């Protein structure tokens, strides 16, 4: 079975600081994908970044980067130069190895608050 | 390109009733997945469809069902509603399998 653990229920960060959101995962699959989504208060899940288990480089998308440490089974999201609009819930998710399966397993989320 | 749309956005139903939620994927996307989000259980996978075929189903009772039409639009149905079915129901689409999913704004269902 796959499991995602996000140990930070809430985080408070000053605007313009960098922030790291923790995510650890558990799976017996050799091939898997890791995702981060942002959910503002409106409810929509916004895709941020993806890391494949065989990707050698850490994924980056603008101000978002994923610190992937395979041996430690961690996939932390790093947001550089945080902005007020980054305040939201953040979810780490995993997709397993079943070919073609779209099912995502989500963590419990971290509520990030950016203070001015 | 328009995003994933879900209708209705808000819904109030009474215990015992049934409800149908609709999801229109991004144009050209053939894969649609559904998730339930509650404060207690978090985000849980309901089912996924690709080219009108259900490919995977989550651990939900048979009261929860879905289907996908030839134009990739999808519906999910919940029969005999219970209070615990109150949740945000999210639909996600993807252009192909093994690709990232793009979510809609969700339908917030309240069962009284």
Tab-separated table of C-alpha atoms in Angstrom:
chain	number	residue	atom	x	y	z
A	1	UNK	CA	0.000	0.000	0.000
A	2	UNK	CA	1.105	3.519	-0.652
A	3	UNK	CA	1.170	6.195	1.985
A	4	UNK	CA	2.016	9.887	2.058
A	5	UNK	CA	2.882	11.648	5.315
A	6	UNK	CA	2.923	15.400	5.765
A	7	UNK	CA	3.967	16.137	9.330
A	8	UNK	CA	3.401	19.894	9.336
A	9	UNK	CA	-0.299	20.708	9.824
A	10	UNK	CA	0.456	24.418	9.594
A	11	UNK	CA	3.330	26.741	8.810
A	12	UNK	CA	3.735	30.490	9.179
A	13	UNK	CA	6.357	32.269	7.091
A	14	UNK	CA	7.296	35.891	6.472
A	15	UNK	CA	6.796	37.215	2.978
A	16	UNK	CA	9.876	36.855	0.729
A	17	UNK	CA	11.349	34.070	2.824
A	18	UNK	CA	11.896	30.600	1.416
A	19	UNK	CA	9.783	27.794	2.831
A	20	UNK	CA	10.133	24.016	2.800
A	21	UNK	CA	7.084	21.784	3.099
A	22	UNK	CA	7.862	18.239	4.167
A	23	UNK	CA	6.590	15.080	2.524
A	24	UNK	CA	7.624	11.496	3.116
A	25	UNK	CA	6.207	8.525	1.292
A	26	UNK	CA	6.036	4.798	1.584
A	27	UNK	CA	5.707	2.410	-1.331
A	28	UNK	CA	7.055	-0.902	-2.501
A	29	UNK	CA	6.773	0.145	-6.149
A	30	UNK	CA	9.993	0.721	-8.064
A	31	UNK	CA	8.335	3.176	-10.418
A	32	UNK	CA	6.142	5.946	-9.077
A	33	UNK	CA	5.399	9.626	-9.436
A	34	UNK	CA	5.256	12.348	-6.816
A	35	UNK	CA	3.140	15.478	-7.118
A	36	UNK	CA	2.505	18.674	-5.236
A	37	UNK	CA	-0.795	20.504	-5.444
A	38	UNK	CA	-1.904	23.845	-3.999
A	39	UNK	CA	-5.469	24.313	-2.804
A	40	UNK	CA	-6.574	27.910	-2.119
A	41	UNK	CA	-9.693	28.585	-0.100
A	42	UNK	CA	-11.727	28.418	-3.323
A	43	UNK	CA	-11.198	24.657	-3.309
A	44	UNK	CA	-9.600	24.075	-6.691
A	45	UNK	CA	-6.473	21.909	-6.689
A	46	UNK	CA	-3.678	23.556	-8.647
A	47	UNK	CA	-0.881	21.350	-9.992
A	48	UNK	CA	2.546	22.678	-9.009
A	49	UNK	CA	5.275	20.179	-9.750
A	50	UNK	CA	5.979	16.539	-10.610
A	51	UNK	CA	8.921	14.224	-9.891
A	52	UNK	CA	9.296	10.770	-11.380
A	53	UNK	CA	11.035	8.113	-9.325
A	54	UNK	CA	13.649	7.589	-12.034
A	55	UNK	CA	14.306	11.278	-12.617
A	56	UNK	CA	17.889	12.018	-11.662
A	57	UNK	CA	17.441	15.758	-11.408
A	58	UNK	CA	15.207	17.488	-8.897
A	59	UNK	CA	12.159	19.003	-10.586
A	60	UNK	CA	11.822	22.773	-10.756
A	61	UNK	CA	8.961	24.998	-11.923
A	62	UNK	CA	9.548	28.691	-11.455
A	63	UNK	CA	9.648	29.428	-7.720
A	64	UNK	CA	8.858	25.796	-6.886
A	65	UNK	CA	11.413	23.059	-6.590
A	66	UNK	CA	11.156	19.531	-5.315
A	67	UNK	CA	13.923	18.225	-3.076
A	68	UNK	CA	13.774	14.521	-3.935
A	69	UNK	CA	15.751	12.176	-1.689
A	70	UNK	CA	14.900	8.684	-2.870
A	71	UNK	CA	16.825	6.762	-0.237
A	72	UNK	CA	15.066	8.690	2.509
A	73	UNK	CA	11.741	8.497	0.675
A	74	UNK	CA	11.194	12.202	0.940
A	75	UNK	CA	9.901	14.715	-1.592
A	76	UNK	CA	9.917	18.129	0.029
A	77	UNK	CA	8.523	21.170	-1.748
A	78	UNK	CA	10.624	24.316	-1.628
A	79	UNK	CA	9.029	27.669	-2.413
A	80	UNK	CA	11.530	30.443	-2.917
A	81	UNK	CA	10.733	34.100	-2.205
A	82	UNK	CA	7.273	33.451	-0.805
A	83	UNK	CA	4.382	35.747	-1.689
A	84	UNK	CA	1.101	36.551	0.053
A	85	UNK	CA	-0.704	34.632	-2.685
A	86	UNK	CA	1.114	31.460	-1.654
A	87	UNK	CA	-1.124	31.189	1.414
A	88	UNK	CA	-3.082	27.963	0.867
A	89	UNK	CA	-3.228	24.264	1.656
A	90	UNK	CA	-0.494	22.216	0.040
A	91	UNK	CA	-0.846	18.529	-0.702
A	92	UNK	CA	1.784	15.983	-1.569
A	93	UNK	CA	0.517	13.040	-3.622
A	94	UNK	CA	1.809	9.834	-5.140
A	95	UNK	CA	0.830	7.786	-8.140
A	96	UNK	CA	1.879	4.162	-8.169
A	97	UNK	CA	3.293	1.798	-10.705
A	98	UNK	CA	0.152	0.275	-12.151
A	99	UNK	CA	0.502	1.110	-15.794
A	100	UNK	CA	-1.962	3.709	-16.853
A	101	UNK	CA	-3.476	4.124	-13.427
A	102	UNK	CA	-4.303	7.680	-12.532
A	103	UNK	CA	-5.150	7.126	-8.881
A	104	UNK	CA	-3.425	9.602	-6.593
A	105	UNK	CA	-2.833	8.985	-2.902
A	106	UNK	CA	-2.726	12.258	-0.975
A	107	UNK	CA	-1.192	13.340	2.293
A	108	UNK	CA	-3.192	15.244	4.896
A	109	UNK	CA	-1.847	18.572	3.718
A	110	UNK	CA	-0.010	21.534	5.191
A	111	UNK	CA	-1.696	24.900	5.636
A	112	UNK	CA	0.801	27.594	4.708
A	113	UNK	CA	0.244	31.165	5.840
A	114	UNK	CA	2.433	33.950	4.493
A	115	UNK	CA	2.633	36.983	6.749
A	116	UNK	CA	3.328	40.467	5.342
B	1	UNK	CA	-8.184	26.521	-23.285
B	2	UNK	CA	-10.983	26.188	-20.754
B	3	UNK	CA	-10.239	24.263	-17.587
B	4	UNK	CA	-12.130	21.430	-15.989
B	5	UNK	CA	-15.682	22.455	-15.180
B	6	UNK	CA	-17.921	20.906	-12.572
B	7	UNK	CA	-21.622	21.432	-12.085
B	8	UNK	CA	-23.276	22.281	-9.874
B	9	UNK	CA	-20.783	24.078	-7.652
B	10	UNK	CA	-22.953	23.800	-4.555
B	11	UNK	CA	-25.687	21.374	-3.661
B	12	UNK	CA	-27.841	20.718	-0.620
B	13	UNK	CA	-29.640	17.406	-0.372
B	14	UNK	CA	-31.564	15.482	2.251
B	15	UNK	CA	-30.636	12.080	3.645
B	16	UNK	CA	-31.980	9.282	1.499
B	17	UNK	CA	-32.028	11.299	-1.715
B	18	UNK	CA	-29.732	10.694	-4.634
B	19	UNK	CA	-27.482	13.156	-6.459
B	20	UNK	CA	-25.685	13.381	-9.785
B	21	UNK	CA	-22.572	15.482	-10.243
B	22	UNK	CA	-21.146	16.400	-13.609
B	23	UNK	CA	-17.608	16.977	-14.830
B	24	UNK	CA	-16.471	18.309	-18.201
B	25	UNK	CA	-12.749	17.702	-18.764
B	26	UNK	CA	-10.350	19.956	-20.573
B	27	UNK	CA	-10.860	19.652	-24.324
B	28	UNK	CA	-8.887	16.702	-25.662
B	29	UNK	CA	-8.496	15.041	-22.268
B	30	UNK	CA	-9.756	11.462	-22.218
B	31	UNK	CA	-8.997	10.509	-18.632
B	32	UNK	CA	-11.258	11.613	-15.774
B	33	UNK	CA	-10.821	10.836	-12.091
B	34	UNK	CA	-13.009	11.648	-9.096
B	35	UNK	CA	-11.982	12.360	-5.505
B	36	UNK	CA	-13.863	13.029	-2.286
B	37	UNK	CA	-12.444	15.530	0.185
B	38	UNK	CA	-13.627	15.694	3.794
B	39	UNK	CA	-12.031	17.281	6.881
B	40	UNK	CA	-11.805	13.909	8.597
B	41	UNK	CA	-10.653	11.586	5.801
B	42	UNK	CA	-8.841	14.053	3.579
B	43	UNK	CA	-8.672	13.405	-0.145
B	44	UNK	CA	-9.771	9.952	-1.192
B	45	UNK	CA	-9.872	8.431	-4.666
B	46	UNK	CA	-13.303	7.413	-5.913
B	47	UNK	CA	-12.827	6.154	-9.478
B	48	UNK	CA	-11.167	6.850	-12.789
B	49	UNK	CA	-12.309	6.552	-16.374
B	50	UNK	CA	-10.540	6.444	-19.688
B	51	UNK	CA	-12.354	6.243	-23.014
B	52	UNK	CA	-15.649	5.387	-21.303
B	53	UNK	CA	-14.129	2.500	-19.310
B	54	UNK	CA	-13.754	2.475	-15.561
B	55	UNK	CA	-10.140	1.582	-14.937
B	56	UNK	CA	-9.922	1.772	-11.188
B	57	UNK	CA	-12.251	2.165	-8.222
B	58	UNK	CA	-11.569	3.313	-4.707
B	59	UNK	CA	-12.831	1.807	-1.497
B	60	UNK	CA	-16.305	3.268	-1.449
B	61	UNK	CA	-19.692	1.546	-1.105
B	62	UNK	CA	-21.761	0.642	-4.127
B	63	UNK	CA	-23.921	3.719	-3.549
B	64	UNK	CA	-21.186	5.611	-5.356
B	65	UNK	CA	-21.138	5.067	-9.098
B	66	UNK	CA	-19.956	6.863	-12.168
B	67	UNK	CA	-19.742	6.805	-15.903
B	68	UNK	CA	-17.999	8.507	-18.773
B	69	UNK	CA	-19.572	9.478	-22.066
B	70	UNK	CA	-18.112	9.354	-25.552
B	71	UNK	CA	-17.273	13.082	-25.367
B	72	UNK	CA	-15.227	12.340	-22.192
B	73	UNK	CA	-17.680	14.135	-19.925
B	74	UNK	CA	-18.241	12.221	-16.717
B	75	UNK	CA	-20.933	11.956	-14.098
B	76	UNK	CA	-20.901	10.479	-10.653
B	77	UNK	CA	-23.987	9.418	-8.776
B	78	UNK	CA	-24.535	8.875	-5.091
B	79	UNK	CA	-27.721	7.092	-4.097
B	80	UNK	CA	-29.360	6.978	-0.675
B	81	UNK	CA	-27.356	9.898	0.641
B	82	UNK	CA	-25.963	9.800	4.159
B	83	UNK	CA	-24.780	12.682	6.340
B	84	UNK	CA	-21.218	11.430	5.927
B	85	UNK	CA	-21.394	11.997	2.186
B	86	UNK	CA	-21.154	15.737	2.797
B	87	UNK	CA	-17.900	16.659	1.110
B	88	UNK	CA	-16.133	18.497	-1.663
B	89	UNK	CA	-16.157	16.283	-4.756
B	90	UNK	CA	-13.284	16.996	-7.105
B	91	UNK	CA	-12.929	15.903	-10.677
B	92	UNK	CA	-9.595	15.793	-12.504
B	93	UNK	CA	-8.755	15.281	-16.139
B	94	UNK	CA	-5.643	14.264	-17.987
B	95	UNK	CA	-4.784	14.094	-21.684
B	96	UNK	CA	-3.496	10.577	-21.388
B	97	UNK	CA	-2.656	7.991	-18.809
B	98	UNK	CA	0.474	8.434	-16.703
B	99	UNK	CA	0.267	12.200	-16.962
B	100	UNK	CA	-0.440	14.925	-14.421
B	101	UNK	CA	-4.049	15.598	-13.587
B	102	UNK	CA	-5.773	18.960	-13.712
B	103	UNK	CA	-8.528	19.518	-11.208
B	104	UNK	CA	-11.817	21.345	-11.442
B	105	UNK	CA	-13.195	23.703	-8.783
B	106	UNK	CA	-15.232	20.945	-7.157
B	107	UNK	CA	-18.837	20.453	-6.141
B	108	UNK	CA	-19.575	21.070	-2.482
B	109	UNK	CA	-22.320	18.675	-1.395
B	110	UNK	CA	-24.110	19.158	1.898
B	111	UNK	CA	-26.422	16.426	3.141
B	112	UNK	CA	-28.911	17.427	5.840
